[in-house]
PDB file of C-alpha atoms in Angstrom:
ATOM      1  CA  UNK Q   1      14.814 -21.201  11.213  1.00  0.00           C
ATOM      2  CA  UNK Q   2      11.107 -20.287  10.765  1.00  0.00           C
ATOM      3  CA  UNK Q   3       8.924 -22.930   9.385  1.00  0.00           C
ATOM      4  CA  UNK Q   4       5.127 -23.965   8.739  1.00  0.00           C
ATOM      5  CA  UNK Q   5       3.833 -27.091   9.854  1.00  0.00           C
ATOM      6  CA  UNK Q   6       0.696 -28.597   8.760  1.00  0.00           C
ATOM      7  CA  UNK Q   7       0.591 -32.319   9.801  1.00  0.00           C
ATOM      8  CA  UNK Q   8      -2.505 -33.158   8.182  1.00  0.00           C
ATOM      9  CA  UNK Q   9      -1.563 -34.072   4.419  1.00  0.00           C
ATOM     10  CA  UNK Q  10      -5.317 -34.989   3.659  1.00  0.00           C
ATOM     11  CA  UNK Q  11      -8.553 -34.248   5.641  1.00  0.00           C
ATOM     12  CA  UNK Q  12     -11.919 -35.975   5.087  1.00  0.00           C
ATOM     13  CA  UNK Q  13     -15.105 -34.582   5.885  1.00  0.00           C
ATOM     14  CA  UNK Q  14     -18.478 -34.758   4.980  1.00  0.00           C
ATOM     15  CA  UNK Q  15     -20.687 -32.014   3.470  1.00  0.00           C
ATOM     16  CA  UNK Q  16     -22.381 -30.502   6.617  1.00  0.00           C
ATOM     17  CA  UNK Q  17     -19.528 -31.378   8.973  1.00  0.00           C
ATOM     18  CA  UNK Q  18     -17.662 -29.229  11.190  1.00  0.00           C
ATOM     19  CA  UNK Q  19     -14.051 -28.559   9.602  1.00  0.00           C
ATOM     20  CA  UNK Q  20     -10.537 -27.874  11.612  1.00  0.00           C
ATOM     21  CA  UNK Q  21      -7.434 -27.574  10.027  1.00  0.00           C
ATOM     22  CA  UNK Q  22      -4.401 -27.498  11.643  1.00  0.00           C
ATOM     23  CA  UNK Q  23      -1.291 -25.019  11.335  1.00  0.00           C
ATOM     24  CA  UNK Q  24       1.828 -24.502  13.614  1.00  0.00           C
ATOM     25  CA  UNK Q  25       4.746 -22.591  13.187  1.00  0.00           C
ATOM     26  CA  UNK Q  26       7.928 -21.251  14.298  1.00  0.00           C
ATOM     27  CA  UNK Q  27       8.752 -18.157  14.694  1.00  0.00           C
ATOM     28  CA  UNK Q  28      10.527 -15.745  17.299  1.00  0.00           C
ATOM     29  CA  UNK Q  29       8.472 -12.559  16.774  1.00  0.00           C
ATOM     30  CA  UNK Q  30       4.891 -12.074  16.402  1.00  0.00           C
ATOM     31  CA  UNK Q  31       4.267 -13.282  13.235  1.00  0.00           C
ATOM     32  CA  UNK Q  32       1.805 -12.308  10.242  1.00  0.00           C
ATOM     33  CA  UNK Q  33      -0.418 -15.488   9.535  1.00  0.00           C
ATOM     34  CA  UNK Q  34      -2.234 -16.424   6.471  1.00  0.00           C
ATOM     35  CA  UNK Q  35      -4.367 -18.996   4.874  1.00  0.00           C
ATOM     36  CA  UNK Q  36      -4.641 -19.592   1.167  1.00  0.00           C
ATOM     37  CA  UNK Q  37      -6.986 -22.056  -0.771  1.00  0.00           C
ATOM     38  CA  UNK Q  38      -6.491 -23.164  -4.029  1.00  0.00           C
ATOM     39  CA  UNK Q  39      -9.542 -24.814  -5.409  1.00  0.00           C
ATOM     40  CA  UNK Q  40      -8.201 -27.248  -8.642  1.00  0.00           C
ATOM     41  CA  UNK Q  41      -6.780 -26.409 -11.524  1.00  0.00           C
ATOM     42  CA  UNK Q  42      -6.798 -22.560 -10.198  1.00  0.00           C
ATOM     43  CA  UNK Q  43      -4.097 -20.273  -8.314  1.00  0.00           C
ATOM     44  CA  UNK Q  44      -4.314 -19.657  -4.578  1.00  0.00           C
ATOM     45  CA  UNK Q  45      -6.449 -17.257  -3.074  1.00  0.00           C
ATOM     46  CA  UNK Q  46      -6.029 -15.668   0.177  1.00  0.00           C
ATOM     47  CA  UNK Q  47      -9.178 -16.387   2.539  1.00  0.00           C
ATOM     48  CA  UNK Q  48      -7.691 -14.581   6.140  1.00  0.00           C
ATOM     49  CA  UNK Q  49      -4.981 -13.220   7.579  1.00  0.00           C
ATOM     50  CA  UNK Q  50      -3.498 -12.172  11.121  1.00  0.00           C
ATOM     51  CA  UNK Q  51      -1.662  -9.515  11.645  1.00  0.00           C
ATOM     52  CA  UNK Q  52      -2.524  -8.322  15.650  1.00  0.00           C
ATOM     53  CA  UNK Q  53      -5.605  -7.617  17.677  1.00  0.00           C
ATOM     54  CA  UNK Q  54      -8.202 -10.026  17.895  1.00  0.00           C
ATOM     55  CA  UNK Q  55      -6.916 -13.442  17.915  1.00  0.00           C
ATOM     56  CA  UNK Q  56     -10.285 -14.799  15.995  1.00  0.00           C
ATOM     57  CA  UNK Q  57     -10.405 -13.804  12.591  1.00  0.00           C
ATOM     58  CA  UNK Q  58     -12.603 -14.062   9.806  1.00  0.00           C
ATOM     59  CA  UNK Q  59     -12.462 -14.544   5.886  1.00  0.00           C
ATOM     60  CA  UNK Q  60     -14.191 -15.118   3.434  1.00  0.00           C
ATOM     61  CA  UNK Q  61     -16.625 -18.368   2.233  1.00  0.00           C
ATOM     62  CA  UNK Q  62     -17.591 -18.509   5.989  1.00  0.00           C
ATOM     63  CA  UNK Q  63     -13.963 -19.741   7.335  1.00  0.00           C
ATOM     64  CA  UNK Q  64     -12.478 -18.233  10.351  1.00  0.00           C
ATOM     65  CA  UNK Q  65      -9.006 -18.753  12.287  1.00  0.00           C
ATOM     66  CA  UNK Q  66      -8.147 -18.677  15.713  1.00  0.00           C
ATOM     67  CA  UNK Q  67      -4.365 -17.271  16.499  1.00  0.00           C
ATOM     68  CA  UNK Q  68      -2.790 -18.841  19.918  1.00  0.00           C
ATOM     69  CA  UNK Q  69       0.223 -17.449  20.508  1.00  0.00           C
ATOM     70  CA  UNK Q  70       1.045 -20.313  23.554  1.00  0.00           C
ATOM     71  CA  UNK Q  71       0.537 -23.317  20.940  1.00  0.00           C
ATOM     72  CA  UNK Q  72       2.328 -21.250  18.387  1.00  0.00           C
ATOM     73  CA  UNK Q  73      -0.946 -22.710  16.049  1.00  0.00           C
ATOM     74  CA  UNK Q  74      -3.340 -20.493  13.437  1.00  0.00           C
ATOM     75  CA  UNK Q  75      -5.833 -23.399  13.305  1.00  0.00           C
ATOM     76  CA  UNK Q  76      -8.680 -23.082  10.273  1.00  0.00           C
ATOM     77  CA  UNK Q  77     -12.207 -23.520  11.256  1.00  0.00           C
ATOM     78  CA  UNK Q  78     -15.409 -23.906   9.366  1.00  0.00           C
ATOM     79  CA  UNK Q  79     -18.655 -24.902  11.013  1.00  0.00           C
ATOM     80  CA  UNK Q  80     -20.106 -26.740   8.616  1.00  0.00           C
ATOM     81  CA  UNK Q  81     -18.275 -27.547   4.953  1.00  0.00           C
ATOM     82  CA  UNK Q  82     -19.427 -27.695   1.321  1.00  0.00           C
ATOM     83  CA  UNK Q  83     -19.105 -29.917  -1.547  1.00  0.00           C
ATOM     84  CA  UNK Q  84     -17.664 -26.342  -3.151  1.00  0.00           C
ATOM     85  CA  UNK Q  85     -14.710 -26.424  -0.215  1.00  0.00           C
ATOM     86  CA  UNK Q  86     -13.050 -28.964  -1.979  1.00  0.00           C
ATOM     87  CA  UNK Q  87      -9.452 -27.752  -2.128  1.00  0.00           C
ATOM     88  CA  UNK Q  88      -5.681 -27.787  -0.860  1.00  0.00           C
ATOM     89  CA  UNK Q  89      -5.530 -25.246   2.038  1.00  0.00           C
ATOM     90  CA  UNK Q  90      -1.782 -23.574   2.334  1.00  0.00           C
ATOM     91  CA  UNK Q  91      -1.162 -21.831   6.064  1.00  0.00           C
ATOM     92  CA  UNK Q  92       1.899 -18.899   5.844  1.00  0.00           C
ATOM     93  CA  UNK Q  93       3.568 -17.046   7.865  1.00  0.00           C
ATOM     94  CA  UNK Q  94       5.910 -13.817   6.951  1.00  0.00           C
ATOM     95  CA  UNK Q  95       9.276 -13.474   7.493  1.00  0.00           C
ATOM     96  CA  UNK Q  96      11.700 -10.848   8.107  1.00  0.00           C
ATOM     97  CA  UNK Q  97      11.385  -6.949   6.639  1.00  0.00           C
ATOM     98  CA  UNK Q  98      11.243  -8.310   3.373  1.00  0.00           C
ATOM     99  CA  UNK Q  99       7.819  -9.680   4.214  1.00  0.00           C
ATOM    100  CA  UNK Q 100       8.592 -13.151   2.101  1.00  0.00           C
ATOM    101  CA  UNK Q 101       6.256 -15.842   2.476  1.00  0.00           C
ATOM    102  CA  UNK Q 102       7.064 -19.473   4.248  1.00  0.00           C
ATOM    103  CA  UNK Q 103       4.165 -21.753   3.008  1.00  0.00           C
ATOM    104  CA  UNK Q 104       3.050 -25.007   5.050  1.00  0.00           C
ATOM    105  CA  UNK Q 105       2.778 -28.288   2.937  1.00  0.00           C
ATOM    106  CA  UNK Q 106      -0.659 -27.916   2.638  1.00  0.00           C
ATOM    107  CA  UNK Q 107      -3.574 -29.752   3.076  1.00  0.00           C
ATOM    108  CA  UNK Q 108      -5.871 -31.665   0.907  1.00  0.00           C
ATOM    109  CA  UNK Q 109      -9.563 -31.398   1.615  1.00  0.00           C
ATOM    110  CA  UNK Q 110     -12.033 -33.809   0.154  1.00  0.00           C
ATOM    111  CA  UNK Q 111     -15.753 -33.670   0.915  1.00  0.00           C
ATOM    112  CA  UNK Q 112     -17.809 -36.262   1.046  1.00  0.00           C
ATOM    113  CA  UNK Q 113     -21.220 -36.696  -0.206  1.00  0.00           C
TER     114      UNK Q 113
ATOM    115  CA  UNK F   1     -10.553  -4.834 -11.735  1.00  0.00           C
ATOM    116  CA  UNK F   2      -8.561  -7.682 -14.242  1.00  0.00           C
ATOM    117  CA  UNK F   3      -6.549 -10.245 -11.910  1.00  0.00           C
ATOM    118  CA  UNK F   4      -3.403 -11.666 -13.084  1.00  0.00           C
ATOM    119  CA  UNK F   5      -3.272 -13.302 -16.008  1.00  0.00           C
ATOM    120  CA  UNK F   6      -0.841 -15.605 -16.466  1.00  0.00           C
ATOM    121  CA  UNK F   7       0.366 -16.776 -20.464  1.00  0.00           C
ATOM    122  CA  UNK F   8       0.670 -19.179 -21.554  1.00  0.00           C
ATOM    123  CA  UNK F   9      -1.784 -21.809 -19.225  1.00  0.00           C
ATOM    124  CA  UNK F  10      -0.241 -25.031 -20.617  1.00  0.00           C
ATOM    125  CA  UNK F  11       3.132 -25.706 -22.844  1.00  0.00           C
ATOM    126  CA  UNK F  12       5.110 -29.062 -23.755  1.00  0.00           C
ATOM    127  CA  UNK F  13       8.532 -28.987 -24.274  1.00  0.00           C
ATOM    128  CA  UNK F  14      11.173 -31.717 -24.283  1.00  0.00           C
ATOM    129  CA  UNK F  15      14.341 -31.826 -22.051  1.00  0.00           C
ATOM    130  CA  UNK F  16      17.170 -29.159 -23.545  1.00  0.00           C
ATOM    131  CA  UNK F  17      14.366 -26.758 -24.499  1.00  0.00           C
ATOM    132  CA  UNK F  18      14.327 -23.119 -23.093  1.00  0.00           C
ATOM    133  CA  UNK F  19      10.852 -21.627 -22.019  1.00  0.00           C
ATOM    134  CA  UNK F  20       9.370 -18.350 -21.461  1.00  0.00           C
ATOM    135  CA  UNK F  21       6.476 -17.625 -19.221  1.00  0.00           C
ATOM    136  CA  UNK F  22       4.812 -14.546 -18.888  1.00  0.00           C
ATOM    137  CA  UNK F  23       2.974 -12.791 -15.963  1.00  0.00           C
ATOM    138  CA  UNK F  24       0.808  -9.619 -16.044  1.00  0.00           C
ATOM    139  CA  UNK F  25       0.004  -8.160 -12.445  1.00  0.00           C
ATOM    140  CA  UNK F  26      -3.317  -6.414 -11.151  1.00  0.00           C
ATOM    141  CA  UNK F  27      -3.151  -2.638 -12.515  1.00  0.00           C
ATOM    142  CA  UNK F  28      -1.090  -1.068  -9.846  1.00  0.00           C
ATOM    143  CA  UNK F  29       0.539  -4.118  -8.432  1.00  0.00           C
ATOM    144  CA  UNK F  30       4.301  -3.514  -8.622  1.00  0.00           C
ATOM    145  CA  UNK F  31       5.504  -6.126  -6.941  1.00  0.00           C
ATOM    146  CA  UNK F  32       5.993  -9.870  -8.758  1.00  0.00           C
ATOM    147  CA  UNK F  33       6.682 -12.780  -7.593  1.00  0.00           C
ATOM    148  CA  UNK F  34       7.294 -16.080  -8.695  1.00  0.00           C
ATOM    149  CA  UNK F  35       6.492 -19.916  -7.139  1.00  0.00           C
ATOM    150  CA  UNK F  36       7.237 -23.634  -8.652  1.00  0.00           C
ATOM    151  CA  UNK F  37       4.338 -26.113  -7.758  1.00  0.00           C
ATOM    152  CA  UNK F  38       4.956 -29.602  -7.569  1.00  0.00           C
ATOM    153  CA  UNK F  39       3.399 -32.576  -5.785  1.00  0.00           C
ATOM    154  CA  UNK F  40       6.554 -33.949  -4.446  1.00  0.00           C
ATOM    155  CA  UNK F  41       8.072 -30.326  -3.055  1.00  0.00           C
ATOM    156  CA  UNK F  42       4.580 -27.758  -2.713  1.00  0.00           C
ATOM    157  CA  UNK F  43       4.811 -24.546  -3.111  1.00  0.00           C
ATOM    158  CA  UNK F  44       8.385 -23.183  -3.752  1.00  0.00           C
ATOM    159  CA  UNK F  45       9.380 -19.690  -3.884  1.00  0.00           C
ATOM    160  CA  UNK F  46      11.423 -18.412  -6.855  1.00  0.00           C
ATOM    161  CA  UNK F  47      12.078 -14.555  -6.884  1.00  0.00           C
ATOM    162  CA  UNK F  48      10.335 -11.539  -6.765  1.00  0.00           C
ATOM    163  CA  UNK F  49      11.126  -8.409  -8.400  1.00  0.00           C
ATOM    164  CA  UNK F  50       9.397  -4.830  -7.402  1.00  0.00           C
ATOM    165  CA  UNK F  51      10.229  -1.753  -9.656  1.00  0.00           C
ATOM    166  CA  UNK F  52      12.312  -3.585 -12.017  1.00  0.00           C
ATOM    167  CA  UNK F  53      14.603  -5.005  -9.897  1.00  0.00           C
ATOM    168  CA  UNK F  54      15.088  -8.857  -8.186  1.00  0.00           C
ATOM    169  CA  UNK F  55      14.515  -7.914  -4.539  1.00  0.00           C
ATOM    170  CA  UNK F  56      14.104 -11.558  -3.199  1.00  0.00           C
ATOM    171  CA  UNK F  57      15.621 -15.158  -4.708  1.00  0.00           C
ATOM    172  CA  UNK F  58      14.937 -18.197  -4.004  1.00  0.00           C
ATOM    173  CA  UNK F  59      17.276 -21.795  -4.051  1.00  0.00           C
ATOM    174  CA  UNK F  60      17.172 -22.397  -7.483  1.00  0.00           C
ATOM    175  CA  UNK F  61      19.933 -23.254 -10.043  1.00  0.00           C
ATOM    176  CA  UNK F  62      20.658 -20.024 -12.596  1.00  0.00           C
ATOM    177  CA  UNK F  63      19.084 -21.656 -15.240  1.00  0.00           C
ATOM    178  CA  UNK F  64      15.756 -20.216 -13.686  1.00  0.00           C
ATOM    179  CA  UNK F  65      15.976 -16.360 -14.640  1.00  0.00           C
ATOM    180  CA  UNK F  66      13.286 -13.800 -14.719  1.00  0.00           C
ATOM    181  CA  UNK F  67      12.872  -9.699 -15.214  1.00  0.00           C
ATOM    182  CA  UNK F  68      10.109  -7.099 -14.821  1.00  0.00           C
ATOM    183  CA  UNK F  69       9.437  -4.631 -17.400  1.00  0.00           C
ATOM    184  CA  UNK F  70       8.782  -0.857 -16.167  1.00  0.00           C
ATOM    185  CA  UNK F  71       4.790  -1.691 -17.111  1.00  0.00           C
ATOM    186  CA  UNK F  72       4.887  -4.365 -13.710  1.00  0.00           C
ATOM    187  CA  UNK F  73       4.889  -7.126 -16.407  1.00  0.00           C
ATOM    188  CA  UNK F  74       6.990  -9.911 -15.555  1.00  0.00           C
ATOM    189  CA  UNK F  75       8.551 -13.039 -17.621  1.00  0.00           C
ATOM    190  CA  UNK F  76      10.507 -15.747 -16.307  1.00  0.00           C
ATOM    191  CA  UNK F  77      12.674 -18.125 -18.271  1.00  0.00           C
ATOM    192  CA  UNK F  78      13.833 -21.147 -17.865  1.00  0.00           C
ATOM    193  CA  UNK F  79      17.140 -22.274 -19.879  1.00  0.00           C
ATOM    194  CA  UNK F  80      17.595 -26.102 -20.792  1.00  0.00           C
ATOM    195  CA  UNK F  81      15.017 -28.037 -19.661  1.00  0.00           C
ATOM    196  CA  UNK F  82      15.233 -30.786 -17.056  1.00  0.00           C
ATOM    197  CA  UNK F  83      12.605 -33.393 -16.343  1.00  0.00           C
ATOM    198  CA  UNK F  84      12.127 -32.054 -12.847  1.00  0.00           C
ATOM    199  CA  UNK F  85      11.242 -28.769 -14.305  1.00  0.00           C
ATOM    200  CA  UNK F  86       7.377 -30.029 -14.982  1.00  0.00           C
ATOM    201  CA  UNK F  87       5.574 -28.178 -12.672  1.00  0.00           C
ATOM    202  CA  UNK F  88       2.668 -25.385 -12.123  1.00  0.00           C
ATOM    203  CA  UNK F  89       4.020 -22.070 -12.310  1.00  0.00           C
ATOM    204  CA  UNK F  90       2.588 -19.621 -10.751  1.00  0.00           C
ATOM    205  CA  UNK F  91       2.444 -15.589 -10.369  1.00  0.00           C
ATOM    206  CA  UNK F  92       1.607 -14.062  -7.431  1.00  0.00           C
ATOM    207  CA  UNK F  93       0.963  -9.897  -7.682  1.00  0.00           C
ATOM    208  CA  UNK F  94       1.071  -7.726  -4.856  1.00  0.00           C
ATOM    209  CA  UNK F  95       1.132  -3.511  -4.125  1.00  0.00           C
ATOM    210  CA  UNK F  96       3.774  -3.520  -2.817  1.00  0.00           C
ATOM    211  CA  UNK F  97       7.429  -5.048  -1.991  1.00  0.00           C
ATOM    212  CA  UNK F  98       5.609  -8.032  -0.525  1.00  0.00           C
ATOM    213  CA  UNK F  99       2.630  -6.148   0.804  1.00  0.00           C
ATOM    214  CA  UNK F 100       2.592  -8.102   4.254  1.00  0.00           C
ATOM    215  CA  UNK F 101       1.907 -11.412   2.541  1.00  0.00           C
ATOM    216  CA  UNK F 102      -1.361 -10.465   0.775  1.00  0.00           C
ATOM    217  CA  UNK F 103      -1.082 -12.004  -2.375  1.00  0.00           C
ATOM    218  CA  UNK F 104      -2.796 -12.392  -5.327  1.00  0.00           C
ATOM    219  CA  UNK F 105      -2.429 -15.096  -7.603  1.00  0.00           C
ATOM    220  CA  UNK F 106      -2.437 -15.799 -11.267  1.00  0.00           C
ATOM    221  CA  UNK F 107      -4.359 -19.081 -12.359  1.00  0.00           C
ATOM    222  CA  UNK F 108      -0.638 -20.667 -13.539  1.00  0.00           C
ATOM    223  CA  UNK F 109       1.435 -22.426 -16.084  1.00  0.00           C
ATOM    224  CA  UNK F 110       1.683 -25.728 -16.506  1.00  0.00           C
ATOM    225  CA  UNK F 111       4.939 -26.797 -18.008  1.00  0.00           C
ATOM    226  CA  UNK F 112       5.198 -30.854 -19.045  1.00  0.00           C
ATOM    227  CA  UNK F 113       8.925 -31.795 -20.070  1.00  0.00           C
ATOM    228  CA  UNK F 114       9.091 -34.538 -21.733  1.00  0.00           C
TER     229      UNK F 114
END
């Protein structure tokens, strides 16, 4: 069955720092890839997707996301984090012609000062 | 453009209750969907609907029901109450029947049974 699989339940970085977050998943076909943040107390909101092409991608608020199809991984990046990117970070992956979502754990990340 | 507004953002109700919560989608949006929020289980998907009709369900017991009206407008209701019903609710709109994954998301519900 296709899954999402973010082993990191919390990250801690501090403002400034370099940021990775990690994201595997399982899936026979080339799959559609997202990442979602959802700051507190507010919905999600998507910040990049995959669909084909060029396996580096960029979003928005200055993250990015590297697609490797051999490690099956859509890995977030973010050279240097703010207070602001506080948040719980949700990879995704679509499956099947109905295009529904499977949703990682997520991941908490806290920022410190 | 208005983003989707969810109604209403916080309720109390006690175990036995039934509750309504409503969804309205980005003007155009015709697809729905619905997800439970919990600390314990994350983000679990609960239906969609696109044009009226439930197109995807998720593993929940009947008591969780929802429709769409023929304005995109979507309510879901949930029929006596259970502790493990407290949870964010939230609304996800999208253009089409799932749109590829690109959703966009209501702020929530938070439901507290007590």
């Amino acid at each position: 069955a296709q899954s999402v699989t973010q082993p990191d339940i919390h990250i801690t970085v501090s403002e400034g720092a370099s940021l990775e977050l990690r994201c595997n998943y399982s899936y026979g076909a080339t799959p559609y890839l997202f990442w979602y943040v959802q700051s507190p107390g507010q919905g999600l909101q998507l910040l990049l997707k995959y669909f084909s092409g060029d396996t580096l991608v960029q979003g928005i608020k200055g993250f990015e996301a590297e697609f490797k199809r051999s490690q099956s991984s859509f890995n977030l990046r973010k050279p240097s984090v703010h207070w602001s990117d506080a948040a719980e970070y949700f990879c995704a992956v679509v499956r099947g012609s109905n295009y529904q979502l499977i949703w990682g754990a997520g991941t908490k990340l806290i920022i410190k000062p | 453009k208005a983003g989707v507004t969810q109604t209403p953002r916080y309720l109390i109700k006690t175990r036995g209750q039934q509750v309504t919560l409503s969804c309205s989608p980005i003007s155009g949006h015709r697809s729905v969907s619905w997800y439970q929020q919990t600390p314990g289980q994350g983000l679990q998907f609960l239906f969609e609907y696109f044009s009226e009709t439930q197109r995807n369900k998720g593993n929940f017991p009947g008591r969780f029901s929802g429709r769409q009206f023929s304005n995109s407008r979507s309510e879901m209701n949930v029929s006596t109450l259970e502790l493990g019903d407290s949870a964010l609710y939230l609304c996800a709109s999208s253009l089409g029947q799932g749109s590829t994954g690109e959703l966009f998301f209501g702020e929530g519900s938070r439901l507290t049974v007590l």
